[in-house]
PDB file of C-alpha atoms in Angstrom:
ATOM      1  CA  MET A   1      37.690-188.887 -29.777  1.00  0.00           C
ATOM      2  CA  CYS A   2      34.177-189.278 -31.116  1.00  0.00           C
ATOM      3  CA  GLY A   3      32.425-186.112 -32.251  1.00  0.00           C
ATOM      4  CA  ARG A   4      30.056-187.283 -34.996  1.00  0.00           C
ATOM      5  CA  MET A   5      28.447-190.655 -35.722  1.00  0.00           C
ATOM      6  CA  THR A   6      25.821-192.451 -37.760  1.00  0.00           C
ATOM      7  CA  MET A   7      22.989-194.841 -36.959  1.00  0.00           C
ATOM      8  CA  THR A   8      21.191-196.622 -39.789  1.00  0.00           C
ATOM      9  CA  HIS A   9      20.033-199.829 -38.080  1.00  0.00           C
ATOM     10  CA  PRO A  10      16.275-199.944 -37.272  1.00  0.00           C
ATOM     11  CA  ASN A  11      15.341-199.278 -33.663  1.00  0.00           C
ATOM     12  CA  ASP A  12      13.350-202.498 -33.363  1.00  0.00           C
ATOM     13  CA  ALA A  13      16.342-204.509 -34.582  1.00  0.00           C
ATOM     14  CA  MET A  14      18.544-202.826 -31.983  1.00  0.00           C
ATOM     15  CA  ALA A  15      16.042-203.610 -29.241  1.00  0.00           C
ATOM     16  CA  ARG A  16      16.099-207.271 -30.232  1.00  0.00           C
ATOM     17  CA  LEU A  17      19.898-207.346 -30.479  1.00  0.00           C
ATOM     18  CA  PHE A  18      20.319-206.056 -26.927  1.00  0.00           C
ATOM     19  CA  GLU A  19      17.246-207.831 -25.536  1.00  0.00           C
ATOM     20  CA  ALA A  20      16.051-204.418 -24.384  1.00  0.00           C
ATOM     21  CA  ALA A  21      12.597-202.916 -24.031  1.00  0.00           C
ATOM     22  CA  PRO A  22      12.386-199.964 -26.462  1.00  0.00           C
ATOM     23  CA  SER A  23      11.036-196.563 -25.451  1.00  0.00           C
ATOM     24  CA  ASN A  24       8.290-195.035 -27.573  1.00  0.00           C
ATOM     25  CA  ASP A  25      10.258-191.824 -28.210  1.00  0.00           C
ATOM     26  CA  LEU A  26      13.458-193.140 -29.782  1.00  0.00           C
ATOM     27  CA  PRO A  27      15.044-190.858 -32.403  1.00  0.00           C
ATOM     28  CA  PRO A  28      14.107-191.842 -35.958  1.00  0.00           C
ATOM     29  CA  VAL A  29      16.592-193.616 -38.219  1.00  0.00           C
ATOM     30  CA  PRO A  30      18.495-193.653 -40.530  1.00  0.00           C
ATOM     31  CA  ARG A  31      20.732-190.803 -39.374  1.00  0.00           C
ATOM     32  CA  TYR A  32      24.013-189.980 -41.114  1.00  0.00           C
ATOM     33  CA  ASN A  33      25.251-186.979 -39.128  1.00  0.00           C
ATOM     34  CA  ILE A  34      24.511-187.314 -35.412  1.00  0.00           C
ATOM     35  CA  CYS A  35      26.073-184.345 -33.654  1.00  0.00           C
ATOM     36  CA  PRO A  36      26.605-183.344 -30.018  1.00  0.00           C
ATOM     37  CA  THR A  37      23.334-182.261 -28.298  1.00  0.00           C
ATOM     38  CA  HIS A  38      21.331-184.544 -30.637  1.00  0.00           C
ATOM     39  CA  PRO A  39      19.315-187.398 -29.094  1.00  0.00           C
ATOM     40  CA  VAL A  40      20.805-190.884 -29.351  1.00  0.00           C
ATOM     41  CA  ALA A  41      19.384-194.309 -28.500  1.00  0.00           C
ATOM     42  CA  VAL A  42      21.197-195.799 -25.515  1.00  0.00           C
ATOM     43  CA  VAL A  43      21.005-199.160 -23.716  1.00  0.00           C
ATOM     44  CA  THR A  44      20.796-199.147 -19.918  1.00  0.00           C
ATOM     45  CA  ALA A  45      20.313-201.951 -17.408  1.00  0.00           C
ATOM     46  CA  GLY A  46      18.432-202.065 -14.117  1.00  0.00           C
ATOM     47  CA  GLN A  47      16.087-204.082 -11.958  1.00  0.00           C
ATOM     48  CA  GLY A  48      13.476-204.062 -14.695  1.00  0.00           C
ATOM     49  CA  GLY A  49      15.939-205.351 -17.292  1.00  0.00           C
ATOM     50  CA  ARG A  50      17.543-203.593 -20.216  1.00  0.00           C
ATOM     51  CA  ARG A  51      15.995-200.543 -21.861  1.00  0.00           C
ATOM     52  CA  LEU A  52      16.681-198.864 -25.203  1.00  0.00           C
ATOM     53  CA  ARG A  53      16.000-195.206 -24.460  1.00  0.00           C
ATOM     54  CA  PRO A  54      16.832-191.754 -25.824  1.00  0.00           C
ATOM     55  CA  MET A  55      19.448-189.496 -24.240  1.00  0.00           C
ATOM     56  CA  ARG A  56      20.977-186.158 -25.156  1.00  0.00           C
ATOM     57  CA  TRP A  57      24.552-186.557 -26.377  1.00  0.00           C
ATOM     58  CA  GLY A  58      26.505-184.199 -24.151  1.00  0.00           C
ATOM     59  CA  PHE A  59      26.896-185.089 -20.466  1.00  0.00           C
ATOM     60  CA  VAL A  60      25.556-182.423 -18.073  1.00  0.00           C
ATOM     61  CA  PRO A  61      26.892-182.702 -14.488  1.00  0.00           C
ATOM     62  CA  GLN A  62      24.277-182.281 -11.803  1.00  0.00           C
ATOM     63  CA  TRP A  63      25.875-179.066 -10.509  1.00  0.00           C
ATOM     64  CA  TYR A  64      25.437-177.218 -13.832  1.00  0.00           C
ATOM     65  CA  LYS A  65      22.753-174.549 -13.376  1.00  0.00           C
ATOM     66  CA  THR A  66      22.015-174.664 -17.113  1.00  0.00           C
ATOM     67  CA  PRO A  67      23.042-177.168 -19.802  1.00  0.00           C
ATOM     68  CA  THR A  68      25.553-174.587 -21.064  1.00  0.00           C
ATOM     69  CA  ASP A  69      26.977-173.692 -17.644  1.00  0.00           C
ATOM     70  CA  GLY A  70      30.275-175.357 -18.541  1.00  0.00           C
ATOM     71  CA  PRO A  71      32.001-177.183 -21.408  1.00  0.00           C
ATOM     72  CA  LEU A  72      30.012-179.619 -23.544  1.00  0.00           C
ATOM     73  CA  LEU A  73      31.156-183.033 -22.306  1.00  0.00           C
ATOM     74  CA  ILE A  74      30.562-185.347 -25.246  1.00  0.00           C
ATOM     75  CA  ASN A  75      33.477-187.648 -24.373  1.00  0.00           C
ATOM     76  CA  ALA A  76      34.998-188.943 -21.127  1.00  0.00           C
ATOM     77  CA  ARG A  77      38.666-189.973 -21.081  1.00  0.00           C
ATOM     78  CA  ALA A  78      39.199-193.534 -19.864  1.00  0.00           C
ATOM     79  CA  GLU A  79      42.452-192.555 -18.162  1.00  0.00           C
ATOM     80  CA  THR A  80      40.788-190.050 -15.805  1.00  0.00           C
ATOM     81  CA  ILE A  81      37.127-191.055 -15.750  1.00  0.00           C
ATOM     82  CA  ALA A  82      37.287-192.591 -12.267  1.00  0.00           C
ATOM     83  CA  GLU A  83      38.741-189.396 -10.728  1.00  0.00           C
ATOM     84  CA  LYS A  84      36.985-186.570 -12.577  1.00  0.00           C
ATOM     85  CA  PRO A  85      34.184-185.122 -10.402  1.00  0.00           C
ATOM     86  CA  ALA A  86      31.886-184.911 -13.423  1.00  0.00           C
ATOM     87  CA  PHE A  87      32.215-188.612 -14.281  1.00  0.00           C
ATOM     88  CA  ARG A  88      33.348-190.672 -11.286  1.00  0.00           C
ATOM     89  CA  ALA A  89      29.884-191.457  -9.900  1.00  0.00           C
ATOM     90  CA  ALA A  90      28.509-192.259 -13.341  1.00  0.00           C
ATOM     91  CA  VAL A  91      31.281-194.682 -14.270  1.00  0.00           C
ATOM     92  CA  ARG A  92      30.629-196.598 -11.044  1.00  0.00           C
ATOM     93  CA  ALA A  93      26.841-196.755 -11.250  1.00  0.00           C
ATOM     94  CA  ARG A  94      25.511-195.461 -14.600  1.00  0.00           C
ATOM     95  CA  ARG A  95      27.272-197.161 -17.489  1.00  0.00           C
ATOM     96  CA  CYS A  96      25.486-197.685 -20.809  1.00  0.00           C
ATOM     97  CA  LEU A  97      25.911-198.911 -24.370  1.00  0.00           C
ATOM     98  CA  VAL A  98      25.785-196.426 -27.260  1.00  0.00           C
ATOM     99  CA  PRO A  99      24.989-198.222 -30.539  1.00  0.00           C
ATOM    100  CA  ALA A 100      26.128-196.750 -33.847  1.00  0.00           C
ATOM    101  CA  THR A 101      26.770-197.744 -37.440  1.00  0.00           C
ATOM    102  CA  GLY A 102      29.974-195.743 -37.825  1.00  0.00           C
ATOM    103  CA  PHE A 103      31.694-192.495 -36.867  1.00  0.00           C
ATOM    104  CA  TYR A 104      33.713-189.653 -38.371  1.00  0.00           C
ATOM    105  CA  GLU A 105      37.167-188.285 -37.626  1.00  0.00           C
ATOM    106  CA  TRP A 106      39.120-185.468 -39.289  1.00  0.00           C
ATOM    107  CA  THR A 107      42.619-184.759 -40.502  1.00  0.00           C
ATOM    108  CA  LYS A 108      43.924-181.510 -42.002  1.00  0.00           C
ATOM    109  CA  ASP A 109      45.702-180.819 -45.257  1.00  0.00           C
ATOM    110  CA  ASP A 110      48.630-178.448 -45.680  1.00  0.00           C
ATOM    111  CA  ALA A 111      46.253-175.505 -46.005  1.00  0.00           C
ATOM    112  CA  GLY A 112      44.479-176.334 -42.737  1.00  0.00           C
ATOM    113  CA  ASN A 113      41.285-177.626 -44.363  1.00  0.00           C
ATOM    114  CA  ARG A 114      39.405-180.253 -42.337  1.00  0.00           C
ATOM    115  CA  LEU A 115      39.237-183.583 -44.186  1.00  0.00           C
ATOM    116  CA  PRO A 116      36.575-186.019 -42.895  1.00  0.00           C
ATOM    117  CA  TRP A 117      37.037-189.782 -42.692  1.00  0.00           C
ATOM    118  CA  TYR A 118      34.347-192.367 -42.039  1.00  0.00           C
ATOM    119  CA  PHE A 119      35.001-195.441 -39.864  1.00  0.00           C
ATOM    120  CA  VAL A 120      32.941-198.654 -39.803  1.00  0.00           C
ATOM    121  CA  PRO A 121      33.573-202.204 -38.541  1.00  0.00           C
ATOM    122  CA  LYS A 122      35.003-204.388 -41.294  1.00  0.00           C
ATOM    123  CA  ASP A 123      32.150-206.882 -40.867  1.00  0.00           C
ATOM    124  CA  ARG A 124      29.574-204.022 -40.889  1.00  0.00           C
ATOM    125  CA  ALA A 125      28.069-205.354 -37.651  1.00  0.00           C
ATOM    126  CA  PRO A 126      26.530-202.802 -35.260  1.00  0.00           C
ATOM    127  CA  LEU A 127      29.161-200.754 -33.466  1.00  0.00           C
ATOM    128  CA  VAL A 128      28.751-200.360 -29.695  1.00  0.00           C
ATOM    129  CA  PHE A 129      30.542-197.666 -27.685  1.00  0.00           C
ATOM    130  CA  ALA A 130      31.043-197.579 -23.924  1.00  0.00           C
ATOM    131  CA  GLY A 131      29.039-194.739 -22.400  1.00  0.00           C
ATOM    132  CA  ILE A 132      28.121-193.160 -19.078  1.00  0.00           C
ATOM    133  CA  TRP A 133      24.915-191.281 -18.345  1.00  0.00           C
ATOM    134  CA  GLN A 134      23.515-188.673 -15.982  1.00  0.00           C
ATOM    135  CA  ASP A 135      20.094-187.234 -15.151  1.00  0.00           C
ATOM    136  CA  TRP A 136      20.159-183.441 -15.019  1.00  0.00           C
ATOM    137  CA  THR A 137      17.246-181.972 -13.071  1.00  0.00           C
ATOM    138  CA  LYS A 138      18.132-178.331 -12.404  1.00  0.00           C
ATOM    139  CA  GLY A 139      16.087-176.765 -15.190  1.00  0.00           C
ATOM    140  CA  ASP A 140      12.430-176.538 -16.140  1.00  0.00           C
ATOM    141  CA  GLN A 141      12.975-179.418 -18.559  1.00  0.00           C
ATOM    142  CA  PRO A 142      14.998-182.216 -16.917  1.00  0.00           C
ATOM    143  CA  MET A 143      17.065-184.298 -19.310  1.00  0.00           C
ATOM    144  CA  THR A 144      19.069-187.497 -19.381  1.00  0.00           C
ATOM    145  CA  THR A 145      22.503-187.054 -20.919  1.00  0.00           C
ATOM    146  CA  VAL A 146      25.322-189.317 -22.103  1.00  0.00           C
ATOM    147  CA  ALA A 147      29.055-189.179 -22.844  1.00  0.00           C
ATOM    148  CA  ILE A 148      31.079-191.673 -24.889  1.00  0.00           C
ATOM    149  CA  VAL A 149      34.216-193.064 -23.272  1.00  0.00           C
ATOM    150  CA  THR A 150      37.435-192.606 -25.270  1.00  0.00           C
ATOM    151  CA  THR A 151      40.940-193.984 -24.951  1.00  0.00           C
ATOM    152  CA  GLY A 152      44.326-193.566 -26.600  1.00  0.00           C
ATOM    153  CA  ALA A 153      44.269-194.576 -30.255  1.00  0.00           C
ATOM    154  CA  SER A 154      45.695-197.802 -31.608  1.00  0.00           C
ATOM    155  CA  ASP A 155      48.720-197.550 -33.903  1.00  0.00           C
ATOM    156  CA  TRP A 156      46.418-197.832 -36.930  1.00  0.00           C
ATOM    157  CA  MET A 157      43.914-195.238 -35.677  1.00  0.00           C
ATOM    158  CA  SER A 158      46.632-192.782 -34.681  1.00  0.00           C
ATOM    159  CA  ALA A 159      47.267-192.025 -38.352  1.00  0.00           C
ATOM    160  CA  THR A 160      43.951-190.173 -38.249  1.00  0.00           C
ATOM    161  CA  HIS A 161      43.466-189.193 -34.607  1.00  0.00           C
ATOM    162  CA  HIS A 162      45.239-189.696 -31.270  1.00  0.00           C
ATOM    163  CA  ARG A 163      42.031-190.767 -29.489  1.00  0.00           C
ATOM    164  CA  GLU A 164      39.289-193.267 -30.306  1.00  0.00           C
ATOM    165  CA  PRO A 165      35.965-194.320 -28.778  1.00  0.00           C
ATOM    166  CA  VAL A 166      35.988-197.401 -26.549  1.00  0.00           C
ATOM    167  CA  ARG A 167      34.365-200.144 -28.606  1.00  0.00           C
ATOM    168  CA  LEU A 168      32.697-203.027 -26.749  1.00  0.00           C
ATOM    169  CA  ALA A 169      32.472-206.568 -28.144  1.00  0.00           C
ATOM    170  CA  PRO A 170      29.155-208.428 -27.604  1.00  0.00           C
ATOM    171  CA  THR A 171      30.820-210.548 -24.922  1.00  0.00           C
ATOM    172  CA  ASP A 172      31.591-207.337 -22.994  1.00  0.00           C
ATOM    173  CA  TRP A 173      28.128-205.743 -23.028  1.00  0.00           C
ATOM    174  CA  ALA A 174      26.841-207.327 -19.820  1.00  0.00           C
ATOM    175  CA  ARG A 175      30.078-206.551 -18.000  1.00  0.00           C
ATOM    176  CA  TRP A 176      30.031-202.871 -18.986  1.00  0.00           C
ATOM    177  CA  LEU A 177      26.371-202.608 -17.955  1.00  0.00           C
ATOM    178  CA  GLY A 178      27.240-203.965 -14.504  1.00  0.00           C
ATOM    179  CA  GLU A 179      25.208-207.144 -14.912  1.00  0.00           C
ATOM    180  CA  THR A 180      28.049-209.577 -14.130  1.00  0.00           C
ATOM    181  CA  GLY A 181      29.644-207.939 -11.098  1.00  0.00           C
ATOM    182  CA  GLU A 182      33.045-207.876 -12.825  1.00  0.00           C
ATOM    183  CA  LYS A 183      35.217-204.773 -12.955  1.00  0.00           C
ATOM    184  CA  ALA A 184      34.677-202.805 -16.138  1.00  0.00           C
ATOM    185  CA  ALA A 185      37.953-200.838 -16.204  1.00  0.00           C
ATOM    186  CA  PRO A 186      39.841-203.490 -18.267  1.00  0.00           C
ATOM    187  CA  LEU A 187      37.337-202.983 -21.112  1.00  0.00           C
ATOM    188  CA  MET A 188      38.471-199.405 -21.760  1.00  0.00           C
ATOM    189  CA  GLN A 189      40.915-200.281 -24.537  1.00  0.00           C
ATOM    190  CA  PRO A 190      41.298-199.350 -28.229  1.00  0.00           C
ATOM    191  CA  ALA A 191      39.691-201.592 -30.821  1.00  0.00           C
ATOM    192  CA  PRO A 192      41.821-204.512 -32.072  1.00  0.00           C
ATOM    193  CA  GLU A 193      44.054-203.793 -35.049  1.00  0.00           C
ATOM    194  CA  GLY A 194      42.158-204.560 -38.238  1.00  0.00           C
ATOM    195  CA  TYR A 195      38.721-204.009 -36.705  1.00  0.00           C
ATOM    196  CA  TYR A 196      37.801-200.898 -38.742  1.00  0.00           C
ATOM    197  CA  ASP A 197      37.577-199.865 -42.366  1.00  0.00           C
ATOM    198  CA  ARG A 198      37.991-196.158 -43.131  1.00  0.00           C
ATOM    199  CA  TRP A 199      37.643-193.928 -46.169  1.00  0.00           C
ATOM    200  CA  ARG A 200      37.546-190.250 -47.030  1.00  0.00           C
ATOM    201  CA  VAL A 201      34.135-188.660 -47.421  1.00  0.00           C
ATOM    202  CA  ASP A 202      32.955-185.351 -48.787  1.00  0.00           C
ATOM    203  CA  ALA A 203      33.521-182.223 -46.700  1.00  0.00           C
ATOM    204  CA  ARG A 204      29.803-181.466 -46.704  1.00  0.00           C
ATOM    205  CA  VAL A 205      29.609-183.539 -43.485  1.00  0.00           C
ATOM    206  CA  ASN A 206      31.553-180.729 -41.809  1.00  0.00           C
ATOM    207  CA  SER A 207      28.213-178.918 -41.540  1.00  0.00           C
ATOM    208  CA  ASN A 208      26.026-180.079 -38.669  1.00  0.00           C
ATOM    209  CA  ARG A 209      23.005-179.400 -40.871  1.00  0.00           C
ATOM    210  CA  ALA A 210      24.025-181.912 -43.555  1.00  0.00           C
ATOM    211  CA  GLU A 211      22.179-185.251 -43.709  1.00  0.00           C
ATOM    212  CA  GLY A 212      21.663-188.238 -45.984  1.00  0.00           C
ATOM    213  CA  ALA A 213      23.388-191.396 -47.178  1.00  0.00           C
ATOM    214  CA  VAL A 214      25.584-189.379 -49.547  1.00  0.00           C
ATOM    215  CA  LEU A 215      27.620-188.261 -46.514  1.00  0.00           C
ATOM    216  CA  VAL A 216      29.156-191.718 -46.030  1.00  0.00           C
ATOM    217  CA  GLU A 217      29.913-192.477 -49.672  1.00  0.00           C
ATOM    218  CA  PRO A 218      33.646-192.821 -50.420  1.00  0.00           C
ATOM    219  CA  LEU A 219      35.109-189.663 -51.909  1.00  0.00           C
ATOM    220  CA  ALA A 220      35.798-190.037 -55.616  1.00  0.00           C
ATOM    221  CA  ALA A 221      39.485-190.024 -56.481  1.00  0.00           C
TER     222      ALA A 221
END
């Protein structure tokens, strides 16, 4: 699963990394507690080339009469994405890259308290998730929305959570975006063992109003 993430890399650096034209209304960075319904910068591809553009995190199917007409779809399961009515058209034609710096997952202690963990690539390179997107046009304010694709966790990740976001290597970006004509389904795999570092962080990140670099600092023993 992926329910919270961070983005601290500058938008102009991300645009250069992906060779994408940046929109003028990208969300400001750094951000240490990106939550569902927040805007995120997403890379799409089309006839005009790649774009780095903002989208609302939380996929809204076209048949929703309002953005809250059904469950908040922040993730799409790789195992069923091609069959689910909400996602099947998007995974064929509207795949995207969701850049991040890291993400959070939670465990629980014996008393049921939620204990947050922060995950980052060991090399601290930008993290890129597989995403799908959808324009929603039913309301007075149309929006473009995105979900992050998840898969079953690796053995290492499963100590924290049974799901993990699909991470894409740089060599896979063009394929996921549909630029190579190759099937993208084989890319929906857990990250290689040893790819991530993780550490406990303070429970203040449990609040969706919390922000700041202190949220990702390792918890003192």
